[in-house]
PDB file of C-alpha atoms in Angstrom:
ATOM      1  CA  MET A   1      29.542  66.719  45.056  1.00 40.00           C
ATOM      2  CA  SER A   2      31.766  63.957  43.857  1.00 39.00           C
ATOM      3  CA  VAL A   3      29.487  61.418  45.447  1.00 38.00           C
ATOM      4  CA  LYS A   4      26.440  62.885  43.749  1.00 37.00           C
ATOM      5  CA  SER A   5      28.319  63.031  40.462  1.00 39.00           C
ATOM      6  CA  PHE A   6      29.391  59.399  40.802  1.00 33.00           C
ATOM      7  CA  GLY A   7      25.823  58.400  41.602  1.00 41.00           C
ATOM      8  CA  GLY A   8      24.626  60.236  38.540  1.00 41.00           C
ATOM      9  CA  ARG A   9      27.140  58.383  36.401  1.00 36.00           C
ATOM     10  CA  ARG A  10      25.951  55.060  37.869  1.00 36.00           C
ATOM     11  CA  LEU A  11      22.381  55.907  36.981  1.00 34.00           C
ATOM     12  CA  ALA A  12      23.401  56.928  33.501  1.00 39.00           C
ATOM     13  CA  VAL A  13      25.397  53.712  32.971  1.00 35.00           C
ATOM     14  CA  ALA A  14      22.523  51.612  34.301  1.00 38.00           C
ATOM     15  CA  ALA A  15      20.089  53.400  32.026  1.00 38.00           C
ATOM     16  CA  GLY A  16      22.448  52.839  29.110  1.00 41.00           C
ATOM     17  CA  LEU A  17      22.648  49.126  29.844  1.00 33.00           C
ATOM     18  CA  VAL A  18      18.872  48.880  29.967  1.00 33.00           C
ATOM     19  CA  LEU A  19      18.600  50.671  26.639  1.00 34.00           C
ATOM     20  CA  ALA A  20      21.338  48.531  25.120  1.00 37.00           C
ATOM     21  CA  LEU A  21      19.783  45.310  26.360  1.00 34.00           C
ATOM     22  CA  GLY A  22      16.367  46.440  25.289  1.00 40.00           C
ATOM     23  CA  GLY A  23      17.702  47.358  21.878  1.00 39.00           C
ATOM     24  CA  GLY A  24      19.427  43.978  21.616  1.00 38.00           C
ATOM     25  CA  LEU A  25      16.230  42.131  22.534  1.00 32.00           C
ATOM     26  CA  SER A  26      14.268  44.231  20.084  1.00 34.00           C
ATOM     27  CA  ALA A  27      16.846  43.542  17.400  1.00 34.00           C
ATOM     28  CA  GLN A  28      16.742  39.826  18.208  1.00 33.00           C
ATOM     29  CA  ALA A  29      12.945  39.814  18.096  1.00 32.00           C
ATOM     30  CA  ALA A  30      13.042  41.677  14.813  1.00 32.00           C
ATOM     31  CA  ALA A  31      15.496  39.156  13.444  1.00 33.00           C
ATOM     32  CA  THR A  32      13.776  36.022  14.693  1.00 32.00           C
ATOM     33  CA  GLY A  33      10.162  37.117  14.335  1.00 34.00           C
ATOM     34  CA  PRO A  34       9.884  37.245  10.534  1.00 29.00           C
ATOM     35  CA  ARG A  35      12.167  34.253  10.131  1.00 28.00           C
ATOM     36  CA  ALA A  36      10.001  32.121  12.408  1.00 30.00           C
ATOM     37  CA  GLY A  37       6.887  33.282  10.619  1.00 32.00           C
ATOM     38  CA  GLY A  38       8.457  32.642   7.239  1.00 32.00           C
ATOM     39  CA  GLY A  39       9.513  29.163   8.302  1.00 31.00           C
ATOM     40  CA  ALA A  40       5.978  28.267   9.307  1.00 29.00           C
ATOM     41  CA  ALA A  41       4.635  29.547   6.014  1.00 27.00           C
ATOM     42  CA  GLY A  42       7.350  27.682   4.134  1.00 28.00           C
ATOM     43  CA  ASP A  43       6.490  24.462   5.901  1.00 26.00           C
ATOM     44  CA  ALA A  44       2.825  24.959   5.052  1.00 25.00           C
ATOM     45  CA  VAL A  45       3.690  25.292   1.381  1.00 24.00           C
ATOM     46  CA  ALA A  46       6.176  22.437   1.325  1.00 27.00           C
ATOM     47  CA  HIS A  47       4.354  19.934   3.523  1.00 29.00           C
ATOM     48  CA  GLY A  48       0.739  21.032   3.583  1.00 33.00           C
ATOM     49  CA  SER A  49      -0.274  18.094   1.392  1.00 49.00           C
ATOM     50  CA  ASP A  50       2.124  15.600   2.913  1.00 53.00           C
ATOM     51  CA  THR A  51       1.766  13.237   5.875  1.00 41.00           C
ATOM     52  CA  ARG A  52       4.509  15.039   7.796  1.00 53.00           C
ATOM     53  CA  GLY A  53       3.463  17.739  10.217  1.00 47.00           C
ATOM     54  CA  GLY A  54       0.759  18.154  12.807  1.00 55.00           C
ATOM     55  CA  LYS A  55      -2.960  18.638  12.715  1.00 62.00           C
ATOM     56  CA  GLY A  56      -3.074  19.706   9.064  1.00 73.00           C
ATOM     57  CA  ALA A  57      -1.337  16.549   7.818  1.00 89.00           C
ATOM     58  CA  VAL A  58      -2.981  14.668   4.961  1.00 97.00           C
ATOM     59  CA  ALA A  59      -3.049  10.877   5.292  1.00 97.00           C
ATOM     60  CA  ALA A  60      -2.172   8.473   2.510  1.00 97.00           C
ATOM     61  CA  CYS A  61      -5.155   7.207   0.530  1.00 98.00           C
ATOM     62  CA  SER A  62      -6.301   3.793   1.711  1.00 96.00           C
ATOM     63  CA  GLN A  63      -8.509   1.077   0.292  1.00 95.00           C
ATOM     64  CA  GLU A  64     -11.448   2.331   2.366  1.00 95.00           C
ATOM     65  CA  ALA A  65     -11.179   5.858   0.951  1.00 96.00           C
ATOM     66  CA  LEU A  66     -11.087   4.973  -2.743  1.00 98.00           C
ATOM     67  CA  GLY A  67     -13.443   3.775  -5.430  1.00 98.00           C
ATOM     68  CA  VAL A  68     -11.490   2.038  -8.220  1.00 98.00           C
ATOM     69  CA  SER A  69     -12.296   1.293 -11.861  1.00 98.00           C
ATOM     70  CA  ALA A  70     -10.551   0.725 -15.194  1.00 98.00           C
ATOM     71  CA  VAL A  71     -11.738   1.493 -18.726  1.00 98.00           C
ATOM     72  CA  LYS A  72     -10.466   0.754 -22.220  1.00 98.00           C
ATOM     73  CA  GLU A  73      -9.012   3.612 -24.237  1.00 98.00           C
ATOM     74  CA  PRO A  74     -10.615   4.402 -26.540  1.00 97.00           C
ATOM     75  CA  ALA A  75     -13.850   3.073 -25.082  1.00 95.00           C
ATOM     76  CA  ASP A  76     -14.897   1.339 -28.322  1.00 95.00           C
ATOM     77  CA  SER A  77     -11.551  -0.395 -28.809  1.00 93.00           C
ATOM     78  CA  LYS A  78     -11.794  -4.109 -29.610  1.00 92.00           C
ATOM     79  CA  GLU A  79      -8.496  -4.797 -27.883  1.00 90.00           C
ATOM     80  CA  ALA A  80      -7.889  -3.910 -24.276  1.00 96.00           C
ATOM     81  CA  ARG A  81      -4.255  -2.852 -24.788  1.00 97.00           C
ATOM     82  CA  HIS A  82      -4.586   0.676 -23.426  1.00 98.00           C
ATOM     83  CA  LEU A  83      -6.368   1.189 -20.112  1.00 98.00           C
ATOM     84  CA  LEU A  84      -7.140   4.151 -17.900  1.00 98.00           C
ATOM     85  CA  LEU A  85      -7.070   3.318 -14.212  1.00 98.00           C
ATOM     86  CA  ILE A  86      -9.370   5.624 -12.217  1.00 98.00           C
ATOM     87  CA  VAL A  87      -9.519   6.152  -8.468  1.00 98.00           C
ATOM     88  CA  GLN A  88     -11.971   8.449  -6.700  1.00 98.00           C
ATOM     89  CA  ASN A  89     -11.846   9.701  -3.132  1.00 98.00           C
ATOM     90  CA  VAL A  90     -15.143   8.443  -1.717  1.00 98.00           C
ATOM     91  CA  GLY A  91     -14.235   9.418   1.851  1.00 97.00           C
ATOM     92  CA  ASP A  92     -14.893  12.662   3.702  1.00 97.00           C
ATOM     93  CA  LYS A  93     -11.266  13.829   4.048  1.00 97.00           C
ATOM     94  CA  LYS A  94      -8.406  14.667   1.716  1.00 98.00           C
ATOM     95  CA  CYS A  95      -5.888  11.924   1.062  1.00 98.00           C
ATOM     96  CA  ASN A  96      -2.565  11.562  -0.755  1.00 98.00           C
ATOM     97  CA  LEU A  97      -1.612   9.209  -3.566  1.00 98.00           C
ATOM     98  CA  TYR A  98       2.121   8.559  -3.715  1.00 98.00           C
ATOM     99  CA  ARG A  99       4.168   7.895  -6.841  1.00 98.00           C
ATOM    100  CA  HIS A 100       2.462   5.257  -9.013  1.00 98.00           C
ATOM    101  CA  PRO A 101       0.094   2.294  -8.637  1.00 98.00           C
ATOM    102  CA  LEU A 102       1.613  -1.064  -7.785  1.00 98.00           C
ATOM    103  CA  LEU A 103      -0.325  -2.930 -10.422  1.00 98.00           C
ATOM    104  CA  ARG A 104      -0.378  -6.656 -11.105  1.00 98.00           C
ATOM    105  CA  LEU A 105      -1.988  -8.074 -14.241  1.00 98.00           C
ATOM    106  CA  GLY A 106      -3.119 -11.615 -13.527  1.00 97.00           C
ATOM    107  CA  ALA A 107      -2.987 -13.729 -10.401  1.00 94.00           C
ATOM    108  CA  ASP A 108       0.312 -15.294 -11.474  1.00 90.00           C
ATOM    109  CA  ALA A 109       2.104 -12.048 -12.318  1.00 93.00           C
ATOM    110  CA  ARG A 110       5.718 -12.325 -11.219  1.00 89.00           C
ATOM    111  CA  THR A 111       6.109  -8.631 -10.511  1.00 94.00           C
ATOM    112  CA  THR A 112       4.272  -5.315 -10.586  1.00 97.00           C
ATOM    113  CA  VAL A 113       3.906  -3.420 -13.853  1.00 98.00           C
ATOM    114  CA  PRO A 114       7.026  -1.296 -14.561  1.00 98.00           C
ATOM    115  CA  VAL A 115       6.505   2.457 -14.363  1.00 98.00           C
ATOM    116  CA  ILE A 116       7.287   5.050 -17.034  1.00 98.00           C
ATOM    117  CA  GLU A 117       9.639   7.271 -15.038  1.00 97.00           C
ATOM    118  CA  GLU A 118       9.207  10.371 -17.180  1.00 97.00           C
ATOM    119  CA  SER A 119       5.444  10.321 -16.598  1.00 98.00           C
ATOM    120  CA  ASP A 120       5.778  11.860 -13.118  1.00 96.00           C
ATOM    121  CA  PRO A 121       4.230  15.368 -13.466  1.00 92.00           C
ATOM    122  CA  ASN A 122       5.685  16.670 -10.185  1.00 94.00           C
ATOM    123  CA  PRO A 123       8.548  14.491  -8.936  1.00 94.00           C
ATOM    124  CA  GLY A 124       8.429  13.952  -5.198  1.00 92.00           C
ATOM    125  CA  VAL A 125       5.034  15.616  -4.783  1.00 97.00           C
ATOM    126  CA  PRO A 126       2.002  13.443  -3.923  1.00 98.00           C
ATOM    127  CA  VAL A 127      -1.352  13.802  -5.658  1.00 98.00           C
ATOM    128  CA  THR A 128      -3.817  15.164  -3.103  1.00 98.00           C
ATOM    129  CA  LEU A 129      -7.459  14.212  -3.620  1.00 98.00           C
ATOM    130  CA  ALA A 130     -10.280  16.096  -1.941  1.00 98.00           C
ATOM    131  CA  PRO A 131     -13.538  14.177  -1.371  1.00 98.00           C
ATOM    132  CA  GLY A 132     -15.111  13.405  -4.740  1.00 98.00           C
ATOM    133  CA  GLU A 133     -11.968  14.105  -6.782  1.00 98.00           C
ATOM    134  CA  GLU A 134     -10.352  11.595  -9.147  1.00 98.00           C
ATOM    135  CA  ALA A 135      -6.831  10.608 -10.129  1.00 98.00           C
ATOM    136  CA  TYR A 136      -5.644   8.561 -13.091  1.00 98.00           C
ATOM    137  CA  ALA A 137      -2.878   6.266 -14.258  1.00 98.00           C
ATOM    138  CA  ALA A 138      -2.576   4.925 -17.798  1.00 98.00           C
ATOM    139  CA  VAL A 139      -1.733   1.274 -18.394  1.00 98.00           C
ATOM    140  CA  LEU A 140      -0.162  -0.357 -21.433  1.00 98.00           C
ATOM    141  CA  VAL A 141      -1.202  -3.998 -21.190  1.00 98.00           C
ATOM    142  CA  SER A 142       0.947  -5.300 -24.032  1.00 96.00           C
ATOM    143  CA  GLY A 143       3.809  -3.575 -25.794  1.00 93.00           C
ATOM    144  CA  GLY A 144       4.497  -6.180 -28.461  1.00 87.00           C
ATOM    145  CA  ALA A 145       7.098  -7.980 -26.378  1.00 81.00           C
ATOM    146  CA  ARG A 146       7.520 -11.705 -25.840  1.00 85.00           C
ATOM    147  CA  ASP A 147       5.885 -14.019 -23.326  1.00 90.00           C
ATOM    148  CA  GLU A 148       2.258 -13.037 -23.783  1.00 94.00           C
ATOM    149  CA  TYR A 149      -0.113 -14.461 -21.190  1.00 95.00           C
ATOM    150  CA  GLU A 150      -3.781 -14.236 -20.249  1.00 97.00           C
ATOM    151  CA  ALA A 151      -4.704 -12.104 -17.260  1.00 98.00           C
ATOM    152  CA  LYS A 152      -8.165 -12.551 -15.822  1.00 98.00           C
ATOM    153  CA  SER A 153      -7.656 -10.330 -12.791  1.00 98.00           C
ATOM    154  CA  MET A 154      -6.007  -7.049 -11.907  1.00 98.00           C
ATOM    155  CA  THR A 155      -4.915  -5.834  -8.460  1.00 98.00           C
ATOM    156  CA  LEU A 156      -3.806  -2.402  -7.318  1.00 98.00           C
ATOM    157  CA  GLY A 157      -1.418  -1.684  -4.452  1.00 98.00           C
ATOM    158  CA  LEU A 158      -1.072   1.777  -2.913  1.00 98.00           C
ATOM    159  CA  GLN A 159       2.240   3.280  -1.860  1.00 97.00           C
ATOM    160  CA  GLY A 160       2.906   5.150   1.355  1.00 97.00           C
ATOM    161  CA  ARG A 161       4.905   8.329   1.912  1.00 95.00           C
ATOM    162  CA  GLN A 162       8.209   6.497   2.335  1.00 94.00           C
ATOM    163  CA  PRO A 163       9.574   4.836  -0.828  1.00 91.00           C
ATOM    164  CA  GLY A 164       8.994   1.105  -0.653  1.00 91.00           C
ATOM    165  CA  SER A 165       6.146   1.376   1.850  1.00 94.00           C
ATOM    166  CA  HIS A 166       2.642   0.050   1.232  1.00 94.00           C
ATOM    167  CA  VAL A 167      -0.783   1.159   2.433  1.00 96.00           C
ATOM    168  CA  GLY A 168      -3.359  -1.523   3.218  1.00 94.00           C
ATOM    169  CA  ARG A 169      -4.095  -4.588   1.147  1.00 94.00           C
ATOM    170  CA  PRO A 170      -4.100  -4.934  -2.661  1.00 94.00           C
ATOM    171  CA  ILE A 171      -7.379  -3.805  -4.223  1.00 97.00           C
ATOM    172  CA  ASP A 172      -9.211  -5.927  -6.793  1.00 97.00           C
ATOM    173  CA  VAL A 173      -9.834  -3.772  -9.859  1.00 98.00           C
ATOM    174  CA  PRO A 174     -12.984  -4.528 -11.897  1.00 98.00           C
ATOM    175  CA  MET A 175     -11.873  -5.921 -15.250  1.00 98.00           C
ATOM    176  CA  PRO A 176     -12.598  -3.763 -18.337  1.00 97.00           C
ATOM    177  CA  ALA A 177     -12.638  -6.966 -20.419  1.00 97.00           C
ATOM    178  CA  PRO A 178     -13.017 -10.655 -19.495  1.00 96.00           C
ATOM    179  CA  THR A 179      -9.380 -11.329 -20.392  1.00 97.00           C
ATOM    180  CA  LEU A 180      -6.341  -9.106 -20.835  1.00 97.00           C
ATOM    181  CA  TYR A 181      -3.544 -10.317 -23.106  1.00 97.00           C
ATOM    182  CA  ALA A 182      -0.491  -8.973 -21.343  1.00 97.00           C
ATOM    183  CA  ASP A 183       3.185  -9.346 -22.145  1.00 96.00           C
ATOM    184  CA  ASP A 184       6.608  -8.244 -20.942  1.00 94.00           C
ATOM    185  CA  GLY A 185       6.116  -4.819 -22.518  1.00 96.00           C
ATOM    186  CA  GLN A 186       3.429  -3.754 -20.037  1.00 97.00           C
ATOM    187  CA  LEU A 187       3.828  -0.284 -18.490  1.00 98.00           C
ATOM    188  CA  VAL A 188       2.032   2.090 -16.116  1.00 98.00           C
ATOM    189  CA  THR A 189       2.286   5.831 -15.466  1.00 98.00           C
ATOM    190  CA  TYR A 190       2.491   7.850 -12.276  1.00 98.00           C
ATOM    191  CA  TRP A 191      -0.693   9.135 -10.683  1.00 98.00           C
ATOM    192  CA  THR A 192      -2.019  12.400 -12.080  1.00 98.00           C
ATOM    193  CA  THR A 193      -5.243  14.412 -11.997  1.00 98.00           C
ATOM    194  CA  ALA A 194      -5.063  14.904 -15.799  1.00 98.00           C
ATOM    195  CA  SER A 195      -6.160  11.759 -17.645  1.00 98.00           C
ATOM    196  CA  GLY A 196      -4.971  13.075 -21.019  1.00 98.00           C
ATOM    197  CA  PHE A 197      -1.489  13.654 -19.646  1.00 98.00           C
ATOM    198  CA  ALA A 198      -1.246  10.030 -18.511  1.00 98.00           C
ATOM    199  CA  LEU A 199      -2.651   8.610 -21.744  1.00 98.00           C
ATOM    200  CA  ASP A 200      -0.150  10.533 -23.866  1.00 98.00           C
ATOM    201  CA  PHE A 201       2.578   8.220 -22.570  1.00 98.00           C
ATOM    202  CA  ILE A 202       0.982   4.982 -23.768  1.00 98.00           C
ATOM    203  CA  MET A 203      -1.375   5.657 -26.681  1.00 97.00           C
ATOM    204  CA  SER A 204       1.450   5.834 -29.218  1.00 93.00           C
ATOM    205  CA  LYS A 205       2.881   2.489 -28.084  1.00 93.00           C
TER     206      LYS A 205
END
């Protein structure tokens, strides 16, 4: 009888261990399941429009993917002091524009046009352009500073995901006027999909 009783206790203990282990695995699955799912969803929200990630990653906009133009603001202005730089995704895939254009006014420009830091609508977030969509940056050609010079060309450089990185070669921008009279007060805004938002930062200058 004692042997049978001992065997029964062994079976009961074994069954208890199975239940305990099973409960622990179920608890672990319950704990890790939603967290893993939430992490994937979080990554999709945080990086869905970035170049990080796997198959759904969006590449940086390149010269081949963009059509570029520049217009005077307002259009009937005699002076070309305020410009709107326009880029359009002419490719067949989404692409990202990072930070602001690396713009040079004139072939002899010593540096790129300084950016208006407060013009970034979503700091750290790229502007994602679907095929056919446009983005804008406003340009103040002259701010009434010293050292005015004549600029007969304008080039646009694109930034990559990492700060300080470049994508492709500089792009020649069609001139909105034969000559731009630039000075040390020139400024440019960050990329945005709202042209009015960009222009607000320069039209009063």
